[in-house]
Coordinates of C-alpha atoms and ligand atoms in Angstrom, one line a residue:
M17 CA -106.7 84.3 9.4
K18 CA -109.0 81.9 7.7
N19 CA -112.6 81.6 7.7
W20 CA -113.5 79.1 9.8
M21 CA -115.6 76.8 7.6
T22 CA -112.8 76.9 5.5
I23 CA -110.6 75.3 8.0
L24 CA -113.6 72.7 8.4
A25 CA -113.4 71.8 4.8
R26 CA -109.8 71.2 5.1
R27 CA -109.7 68.8 7.9
Y28 CA -112.4 67.1 6.7
E29 CA -111.0 66.3 3.6
E30 CA -108.4 65.6 5.1
A31 CA -109.4 62.9 6.9
R32 CA -111.3 61.9 5.1
R33 CA -107.9 60.8 2.6
Q34 CA -106.0 59.5 6.0
Y35 CA -109.7 57.6 6.8
P36 CA -110.6 56.6 3.8
N37 CA -113.1 53.8 5.6
D38 CA -113.6 55.4 8.1
K39 CA -116.9 56.3 9.8
L40 CA -116.2 60.1 10.4
M41 CA -118.5 62.4 12.7
V42 CA -118.6 66.5 12.5
L43 CA -120.2 67.1 16.3
F44 CA -122.7 70.2 16.9
D45 CA -123.9 71.6 19.5
I46 CA -127.1 72.4 19.9
D47 CA -128.3 76.3 21.5
G48 CA -126.3 78.6 20.6
T49 CA -124.4 76.9 17.3
I50 CA -127.1 75.5 16.1
L51 CA -130.4 77.7 17.2
D52 CA -129.9 80.8 18.3
M53 CA -131.6 81.6 21.7
R54 CA -132.3 84.9 21.2
Y55 CA -136.1 84.0 19.1
M56 CA -136.1 81.8 22.2
M57 CA -136.2 84.8 24.2
L58 CA -137.9 87.1 22.9
Y59 CA -140.3 84.7 22.2
V60 CA -140.7 84.2 26.4
L61 CA -141.1 87.9 27.3
R62 CA -143.3 88.4 24.4
A63 CA -146.0 85.5 25.9
F64 CA -145.0 86.7 29.8
D65 CA -147.4 90.0 28.5
R66 CA -149.4 88.6 26.4
E67 CA -150.2 86.5 29.4
H68 CA -149.7 89.3 33.0
A69 CA -151.5 92.3 30.6
T70 CA -148.2 93.9 30.6
A71 CA -145.4 96.2 27.6
H72 CA -142.3 95.0 29.0
F73 CA -141.1 93.6 25.7
A74 CA -143.2 95.1 22.6
E75 CA -140.9 97.6 21.3
L76 CA -138.0 94.8 21.4
D77 CA -136.2 93.7 19.2
V78 CA -134.2 90.5 18.3
E79 CA -131.0 92.7 18.3
E80 CA -130.9 94.1 21.6
L81 CA -131.6 90.4 23.2
N82 CA -127.3 90.1 23.7
I83 CA -127.4 88.1 25.9
H84 CA -126.7 84.9 26.6
E85 CA -130.2 83.3 28.0
N86 CA -129.1 82.7 31.6
Q87 CA -128.1 85.7 31.6
L88 CA -131.9 87.7 31.5
A89 CA -131.3 88.3 34.8
D90 CA -128.6 91.5 33.3
F91 CA -130.6 92.2 30.2
L92 CA -134.2 93.0 33.5
E93 CA -131.4 95.1 35.1
R94 CA -130.7 97.4 32.0
R95 CA -134.5 98.7 30.7
G96 CA -135.2 98.9 34.6
L97 CA -137.8 97.1 35.8
P98 CA -138.6 96.9 39.3
A99 CA -137.5 94.6 41.4
A100 CA -140.0 92.4 42.5
E101 CA -140.8 92.3 38.2
R102 CA -138.3 90.7 37.6
E103 CA -138.7 88.2 39.7
R104 CA -141.7 87.3 38.9
L105 CA -140.7 87.4 34.7
A106 CA -137.9 85.2 36.2
A107 CA -139.9 82.8 37.8
W108 CA -142.7 83.0 34.2
Y109 CA -138.8 82.5 31.7
E110 CA -137.5 79.6 34.2
K111 CA -140.8 77.7 33.2
N112 CA -142.1 78.3 30.5
R113 CA -138.6 79.2 28.7
W114 CA -138.4 74.8 28.1
A115 CA -141.9 74.2 28.0
P116 CA -142.5 71.9 24.2
S117 CA -144.8 75.1 22.4
A118 CA -141.9 77.5 23.4
V119 CA -139.6 73.9 22.2
M120 CA -141.8 74.5 19.3
E121 CA -142.5 77.7 18.2
S122 CA -140.1 79.2 18.5
H123 CA -136.2 77.9 18.2
R124 CA -134.6 79.7 15.2
P125 CA -130.6 78.0 13.5
F126 CA -129.0 80.7 12.6
Q127 CA -128.5 80.9 8.6
G128 CA -127.0 79.1 6.8
V129 CA -125.9 75.9 10.2
L130 CA -128.6 74.0 8.0
E131 CA -126.9 74.3 4.7
V132 CA -123.9 73.4 6.6
I133 CA -125.2 70.0 7.7
R134 CA -127.2 69.1 4.8
W135 CA -123.8 69.3 3.1
F136 CA -121.9 66.3 5.5
Q137 CA -124.8 64.8 5.5
I138 CA -124.4 64.0 2.0
Q139 CA -120.8 62.9 2.0
P140 CA -120.2 59.0 2.1
Q141 CA -119.5 57.6 5.6
T142 CA -120.0 61.8 6.9
Y143 CA -122.4 62.0 9.9
V144 CA -123.1 65.0 11.9
G145 CA -123.5 64.1 15.6
L146 CA -125.0 66.4 18.3
N147 CA -123.3 66.9 21.3
T148 CA -125.5 69.3 23.8
G149 CA -125.9 70.1 27.2
R150 CA -130.2 69.3 27.7
P151 CA -131.0 67.0 29.9
E152 CA -132.4 63.3 28.6
F153 CA -136.0 64.6 29.3
L154 CA -136.1 66.7 26.5
R155 CA -135.1 64.7 23.8
T156 CA -138.6 63.6 22.4
D157 CA -138.5 67.7 22.0
T158 CA -135.6 68.1 20.9
L159 CA -136.1 65.9 18.3
R160 CA -139.3 66.7 16.9
S161 CA -138.2 70.4 16.9
L162 CA -135.4 70.0 15.1
N163 CA -137.2 68.4 12.6
A164 CA -138.8 70.6 12.3
L165 CA -136.7 73.3 11.0
A166 CA -134.0 71.2 9.1
E167 CA -137.2 69.6 6.1
E168 CA -136.9 72.0 4.2
Y169 CA -132.9 71.5 3.7
R170 CA -133.3 67.8 4.0
V171 CA -131.6 67.6 7.2
E172 CA -132.5 65.4 9.2
F173 CA -131.6 64.1 13.1
A174 CA -131.3 60.2 14.9
S175 CA -131.9 59.7 18.1
E176 CA -128.9 57.5 18.0
L177 CA -126.6 60.8 17.0
L178 CA -128.4 62.9 19.9
F179 CA -125.3 63.4 23.1
M180 CA -127.5 64.7 25.9
N181 CA -126.3 64.9 29.0
P182 CA -127.9 62.4 31.6
S183 CA -127.7 64.6 34.6
S184 CA -129.8 67.4 34.9
W185 CA -130.2 70.4 34.2
D186 CA -126.5 73.0 34.3
H187 CA -125.5 70.6 35.3
D188 CA -121.7 68.7 34.5
I189 CA -122.4 70.0 31.2
V190 CA -118.5 70.4 30.5
Q191 CA -118.1 67.1 31.5
A192 CA -121.4 65.1 29.8
K193 CA -119.0 67.7 26.2
V194 CA -117.0 64.7 26.9
A195 CA -118.3 62.2 27.3
G196 CA -121.0 62.9 24.3
V197 CA -117.0 63.1 22.1
R198 CA -116.9 59.8 24.1
R199 CA -120.1 58.6 23.4
F200 CA -119.1 58.0 19.1
E201 CA -115.4 57.1 19.2
A202 CA -116.1 54.1 21.0
E203 CA -119.0 53.2 18.3
G204 CA -117.3 54.0 16.0
F205 CA -117.1 57.5 14.4
R206 CA -114.2 59.1 13.9
V207 CA -114.6 63.1 14.9
V208 CA -113.4 65.3 12.8
A209 CA -115.3 68.7 14.4
F210 CA -116.7 70.0 17.5
I211 CA -118.4 73.1 17.3
D212 CA -119.6 74.4 20.5
N213 CA -120.9 78.7 21.4
E214 CA -118.7 77.8 25.2
P215 CA -115.4 78.3 25.5
A216 CA -115.8 76.1 28.3
N217 CA -116.7 73.3 26.8
L218 CA -114.2 73.7 23.8
K219 CA -111.6 73.4 26.4
A220 CA -112.4 70.7 28.1
V221 CA -113.4 68.7 24.8
A222 CA -109.5 70.4 23.9
E223 CA -107.9 68.7 27.6
A224 CA -109.9 65.4 26.7
D225 CA -108.4 65.3 23.0
P226 CA -103.6 65.7 23.8
E227 CA -103.5 64.9 20.8
H228 CA -105.2 67.6 18.7
K229 CA -107.4 64.7 16.5
I230 CA -110.6 66.9 17.0
L231 CA -110.5 69.8 14.4
L232 CA -111.9 72.8 17.5
L233 CA -114.3 75.1 16.8
H234 CA -116.0 78.1 18.5
A235 CA -119.7 79.9 17.3
D236 CA -118.7 83.1 18.5
T237 CA -122.1 84.4 18.9
L238 CA -123.1 84.6 22.7
F239 CA -122.0 82.6 25.5
E240 CA -121.8 82.2 29.0
S241 CA -118.7 81.5 29.8
H242 CA -115.4 83.6 30.1
P243 CA -113.6 84.0 26.5
R244 CA -109.7 83.1 28.8
F245 CA -110.5 79.2 27.9
I246 CA -111.5 79.7 24.4
P247 CA -108.1 77.0 23.6
E248 CA -106.0 78.3 21.4
R249 CA -105.7 75.8 19.1
S250 CA -110.2 76.0 18.2
V251 CA -110.9 78.9 15.2
S252 CA -113.9 81.0 15.8
G253 CA -116.6 82.6 13.3
R254 CA -120.1 83.2 13.4
E255 CA -120.9 82.4 9.2
Y256 CA -122.2 79.8 8.4
A257 CA -121.4 79.7 3.7
L258 CA -122.0 76.8 1.8
S259 CA -119.3 78.8 -0.7
S260 CA -116.9 78.9 2.4
L261 CA -116.7 75.7 2.7
V262 CA -117.2 73.3 -0.5
T263 CA -114.7 74.3 -3.4
E264 CA -115.7 72.9 -6.7
R265 CA -113.5 69.3 -7.0
Q266 CA -116.4 68.7 -4.6
L267 CA -119.2 68.4 -6.3
P268 CA -122.1 66.0 -7.0
R269 CA -120.5 64.3 -10.1
H270 CA -123.1 63.2 -11.4
V271 CA -125.5 66.3 -11.1
Q272 CA -125.1 68.0 -14.8
F273 CA -124.1 71.2 -14.8
I274 CA -125.4 73.8 -17.1
W275 CA -123.8 77.5 -18.2
Q276 CA -126.5 79.9 -19.4
G277 CA -126.7 82.2 -21.9
V278 CA -123.5 81.2 -24.0
N279 CA -124.3 83.5 -26.5
D280 CA -121.9 86.6 -26.9
G281 CA -117.9 86.1 -27.6
A282 CA -116.9 87.0 -24.6
N283 CA -119.3 84.1 -22.4
L284 CA -118.6 81.1 -24.7
R285 CA -114.8 82.2 -24.1
Q286 CA -115.5 82.2 -20.5
F287 CA -117.5 79.1 -20.5
L288 CA -115.5 76.8 -23.9
A289 CA -112.3 77.8 -20.8
S290 CA -113.9 76.5 -18.0
N291 CA -114.6 72.6 -16.2
I292 CA -118.5 72.8 -16.4
T293 CA -119.6 70.9 -19.8
W294 CA -123.3 71.8 -20.3
G295 CA -123.2 75.2 -22.2
E296 CA -127.1 76.7 -22.9
V297 CA -127.6 78.4 -25.8
D298 CA -129.8 81.2 -27.7
V299 CA -131.0 80.3 -31.2
R300 CA -133.5 82.8 -33.0
Q301 CA -133.7 82.1 -37.3
D302 CA -132.0 85.4 -38.4
P303 CA -135.1 86.5 -41.0
A304 CA -132.7 88.1 -43.5
A305 CA -130.0 86.4 -43.6
Q306 CA -130.9 83.1 -43.8
R307 CA -129.2 81.4 -41.3
L308 CA -129.5 80.8 -37.6
L309 CA -128.5 83.3 -34.6
V310 CA -126.7 82.7 -31.9
D311 CA -128.5 85.1 -28.8
C312 CA -131.1 86.3 -26.0
E313 CA -131.8 89.8 -26.6
G314 CA -134.2 89.5 -30.1
F315 CA -134.2 91.7 -32.6
S316 CA -133.9 95.6 -32.4
E317 CA -132.0 98.7 -34.4
S318 CA -129.0 97.8 -32.1
S319 CA -129.1 94.2 -31.8
G320 CA -130.6 92.5 -34.9
P321 CA -129.0 91.1 -37.4
G322 CA -126.1 92.0 -39.8
R323 CA -124.9 93.4 -37.1
E324 CA -121.1 92.6 -36.0
D325 CA -120.9 91.0 -33.1
A326 CA -123.4 88.8 -34.2
A327 CA -122.8 84.7 -33.2
Y328 CA -124.1 81.8 -35.8
F329 CA -125.3 78.9 -34.3
E330 CA -123.0 76.5 -36.8
E331 CA -120.1 78.7 -35.6
H332 CA -120.7 77.8 -31.4
L333 CA -121.5 74.6 -32.7
S334 CA -117.9 73.6 -33.9
A335 CA -116.3 75.8 -31.3
F336 CA -118.9 73.0 -28.9
Q337 CA -117.7 69.9 -30.4
R338 CA -113.9 71.1 -30.9
Q339 CA -113.8 71.3 -26.9
G340 CA -115.6 68.4 -25.9
K341 CA -118.7 70.3 -24.6
S342 CA -121.8 68.9 -24.3
L343 CA -125.1 71.6 -26.0
L344 CA -128.9 72.5 -24.1
I345 CA -130.1 74.5 -27.4
D346 CA -133.4 76.8 -27.0
L347 CA -135.1 77.4 -29.8
H348 CA -137.4 80.7 -29.8
D349 CA -138.9 80.5 -33.2
P350 CA -140.6 77.3 -34.1
A351 CA -139.1 78.5 -37.4
C352 CA -135.7 77.3 -36.8
L353 CA -136.6 73.8 -36.0
D354 CA -135.2 72.4 -39.6
G355 CA -132.2 74.5 -40.1
V356 CA -131.5 74.0 -36.1
I357 CA -131.8 69.2 -36.6
D358 CA -130.0 69.5 -40.1
A359 CA -127.1 72.0 -38.8
L360 CA -127.1 69.0 -35.4
E361 CA -127.1 66.0 -38.1
R362 CA -124.6 67.6 -40.4
C363 CA -121.7 68.1 -37.5
G364 CA -122.5 64.5 -35.6
I365 CA -122.5 65.5 -32.4
A366 CA -123.5 62.9 -29.9
E367 CA -126.7 62.3 -28.9
D368 CA -126.1 62.1 -25.1
R369 CA -124.7 65.7 -25.9
L370 CA -128.1 67.1 -26.6
C371 CA -130.2 68.5 -24.8
F372 CA -133.0 71.1 -25.7
K373 CA -135.6 73.3 -24.3
A374 CA -139.2 71.5 -24.5
E375 CA -141.2 74.8 -24.2
P376 CA -144.9 74.3 -25.2
P377 CA -146.0 77.9 -25.9
R378 CA -142.8 78.0 -28.7
L379 CA -142.2 74.8 -30.2
E380 CA -146.1 73.3 -29.8
E381 CA -146.6 69.9 -29.3
R382 CA -145.7 68.9 -32.6
G383 CA -142.3 70.5 -32.3
I384 CA -141.5 69.2 -29.0
R385 CA -141.8 65.7 -31.0
L386 CA -140.4 66.5 -33.9
L387 CA -137.6 67.0 -31.7
A388 CA -137.5 63.3 -29.9
A389 CA -138.0 61.6 -33.0
A390 CA -135.3 63.4 -34.5
F391 CA -133.0 62.8 -31.1
P392 CA -134.6 59.9 -29.0
R393 CA -131.0 60.0 -27.1
A394 CA -130.9 63.6 -26.3
G395 CA -132.1 65.6 -23.4
L396 CA -136.1 67.5 -23.9
Q397 CA -136.6 69.7 -20.8
C398 CA -140.1 71.7 -20.5
S399 CA -139.8 74.0 -17.6
V400 CA -142.5 73.7 -15.1
D401 CA -143.2 77.5 -13.1
F402 CA -146.4 77.6 -15.0
L403 CA -146.9 74.7 -12.7
V404 CA -146.0 75.1 -9.0
P405 CA -149.2 76.5 -7.9
M406 CA -151.0 73.4 -8.9
F407 CA -148.6 71.0 -7.5
Q408 CA -149.7 72.9 -4.3
A409 CA -153.3 73.1 -4.4
S410 CA -153.8 69.9 -6.9
P411 CA -151.2 68.0 -7.2
E412 CA -153.2 65.4 -9.1
Q413 CA -154.1 68.1 -12.1
A414 CA -150.2 68.7 -12.0
E415 CA -149.5 64.7 -12.7
K416 CA -152.1 64.9 -14.9
F417 CA -150.1 68.1 -16.8
L418 CA -146.1 66.2 -16.4
R419 CA -147.4 62.8 -17.7
R420 CA -148.8 64.6 -21.1
L421 CA -145.1 66.7 -22.1
S422 CA -143.9 63.1 -21.3
G423 CA -146.0 61.5 -23.3
W424 CA -144.5 63.9 -26.0
G425 CA -141.2 63.5 -25.2
V426 CA -140.3 65.7 -22.7
N427 CA -137.7 63.5 -20.4
R428 CA -136.6 66.6 -18.2
F429 CA -138.5 69.2 -16.2
G430 CA -137.1 72.7 -14.9
V431 CA -138.0 74.6 -12.2
G432 CA -136.4 78.2 -11.6
W433 CA -134.4 79.2 -7.9
P434 CA -136.5 79.9 -5.9
F435 CA -139.0 77.4 -6.4
A436 CA -137.0 74.8 -6.6
R437 CA -136.5 75.8 -2.6
Q438 CA -140.2 75.1 -2.2
R439 CA -140.8 72.1 0.5
G440 CA -141.1 69.1 -1.4
L441 CA -141.2 69.8 -4.8
L442 CA -139.0 68.3 -6.6
E443 CA -139.9 65.0 -4.2
R444 CA -142.9 65.3 -5.7
I445 CA -141.8 65.5 -9.5
R446 CA -139.0 62.2 -9.3
A447 CA -141.0 60.7 -7.2
W448 CA -143.6 60.8 -10.2
G449 CA -140.5 58.8 -11.9
Y450 CA -138.9 61.9 -13.4
R451 CA -135.7 63.5 -13.9
V452 CA -135.6 68.0 -12.5
A453 CA -133.0 70.5 -13.1
V454 CA -133.2 73.5 -10.7
E455 CA -132.2 77.4 -13.1
E456 CA -131.7 80.2 -13.4
V457 CA -129.4 79.9 -10.7
P458 CA -128.2 82.8 -9.5
D459 CA -124.9 83.6 -7.6
L460 CA -122.8 80.5 -5.4
E461 CA -124.3 80.4 -2.7
A462 CA -127.8 79.3 -4.5
F463 CA -126.0 77.4 -6.8
L464 CA -124.7 75.8 -3.8
Q465 CA -127.4 75.4 -2.1
A466 CA -129.4 73.5 -5.1
T467 CA -126.2 71.5 -5.7
L468 CA -128.5 70.1 -1.6
L469 CA -131.6 69.9 -2.9
L470 CA -129.6 67.1 -5.3
P471 CA -130.7 67.1 -8.8
D472 CA -130.5 66.0 -12.5
A473 CA -129.2 69.2 -13.2
I474 CA -128.4 73.1 -12.1
A475 CA -128.2 75.3 -14.4
S476 CA -126.9 78.8 -13.7
D477 CA -125.3 82.2 -14.9
F478 CA -121.8 81.5 -13.4
N479 CA -120.8 84.8 -12.4
F480 CA -118.6 82.7 -9.3
P481 CA -116.1 85.5 -9.5
Q482 CA -115.2 82.9 -5.9
W483 CA -113.8 80.3 -8.3
C484 CA -112.7 82.4 -11.1
Y485 CA -116.3 82.1 -13.2
Y486 CA -117.1 85.2 -14.5
G487 CA -119.8 84.8 -16.5
Q488 CA -122.0 87.1 -18.3
G489 CA -125.6 85.9 -18.1
T490 CA -128.2 88.9 -17.1
G491 CA -128.5 87.6 -14.0
Q492 CA -132.2 87.7 -15.1
R493 CA -134.5 85.1 -16.1
R494 CA -135.0 84.8 -19.9
Y495 CA -138.4 83.7 -20.2
R496 CA -141.8 83.2 -18.4
Y497 CA -145.3 81.8 -19.1
E498 CA -146.6 84.8 -19.1
V499 CA -150.4 83.4 -19.4
A500 CA -150.3 80.2 -17.6
G501 CA -153.6 79.6 -18.7
G502 CA -152.7 80.2 -22.5
V503 CA -149.5 77.4 -21.2
R504 CA -152.4 75.7 -19.5
G505 CA -154.1 75.9 -22.9
H506 CA -151.4 74.1 -25.8
L507 CA -151.9 70.8 -22.5
L508 CA -154.9 70.8 -22.3
Ligands
MG20 MG1 -124.2 76.2 23.2

């Protein structure tokens, strides 16, 4: 059977094709679908222990909580707690599970779900709605806690896209789910899919949708109603994986994708045959032959100049030119600056198809300014991972560094994965008016997560067998600022 996220992607695409101008909506339940309720249970049970100086749950692991959040009584009985204590606990649990502190501190999303939501939220004319059995009085707490969890994924939930149960707790939930679908439809949204962990809710929505307009997805987590209610046409799944949801042709078009480490013949062939436009090559001077080598490893006995598989920059350049590819050049040695500039001018490659790595310890101010003057319309990118601690501690100082580099001609800043995920980092650099590249992205899932950050460029080895890309980079960072102080020395 096909993966549920793949089926969702296909249904969404069909709807987009059929209704190009409609507001499409993917509708999610919250508890047990977006949120893993076991963490809430663990939090409330531990709070009981703390408050009553007991130790019933000191050793309890979240994995052992394989019960729906409404079925605590059975669980306590299985753990052999005496009846009186079970009653005391049940009362505590009921009183505290929806307390604002529990809602804020204990709720956790399932892995990947917020990325999936973000993916839909960045698609044009596409909305993510929430359809929950929680009662209205929890609206403010619900939005506040979900948005706190969602912030680092750039996801935002708006009140007008949240439908709550108009009755009180645990009443008429099934009817409320149908009412939620109808409300959004009445407001002009075309509901493409509805995701819920409760079989009974899916059944009710299935019955209200005899024409099968809505794809029903069953989040196969922990649920209360009987599995026999799962409609035949619904699809179950447990993992929210972007790599099952997103295909290559759905990638955002304005992001530059860069294939790193296009140095050896095998990688060059893979890259040239791919749909990826930008390739990164590492260039060094071959001191013996007085030629420019494409090589990231540096010279040693086994990989030194004159070896049989040595690749030369000019040959790489012609291959790029023939295939209409664009070139990001990482100059490892200021001694090759003149040679690279000459070679590029000779071959006449358009400047907008060129970019250079401008790493101050290698090229120094003079080299960076030279490249900027020789190719004013080319990209000039500097990695700023060494500034990451400063972005937190002293943003004014960090901005000063960037301004100085920008004065030399740098026009894009690179941030390595996973620094790029740090809250607010990319946003801050962009708010200062600079373009950003996310570098060293290790695999397809991370690559897709990086696209959700909407940077200007993403660089990766493209070892994505799922997409038939077999980049052979080392998967390791090619270059680090070993002594951050030394780098700052170049800048001040
Ligand atoms: Mg639920």
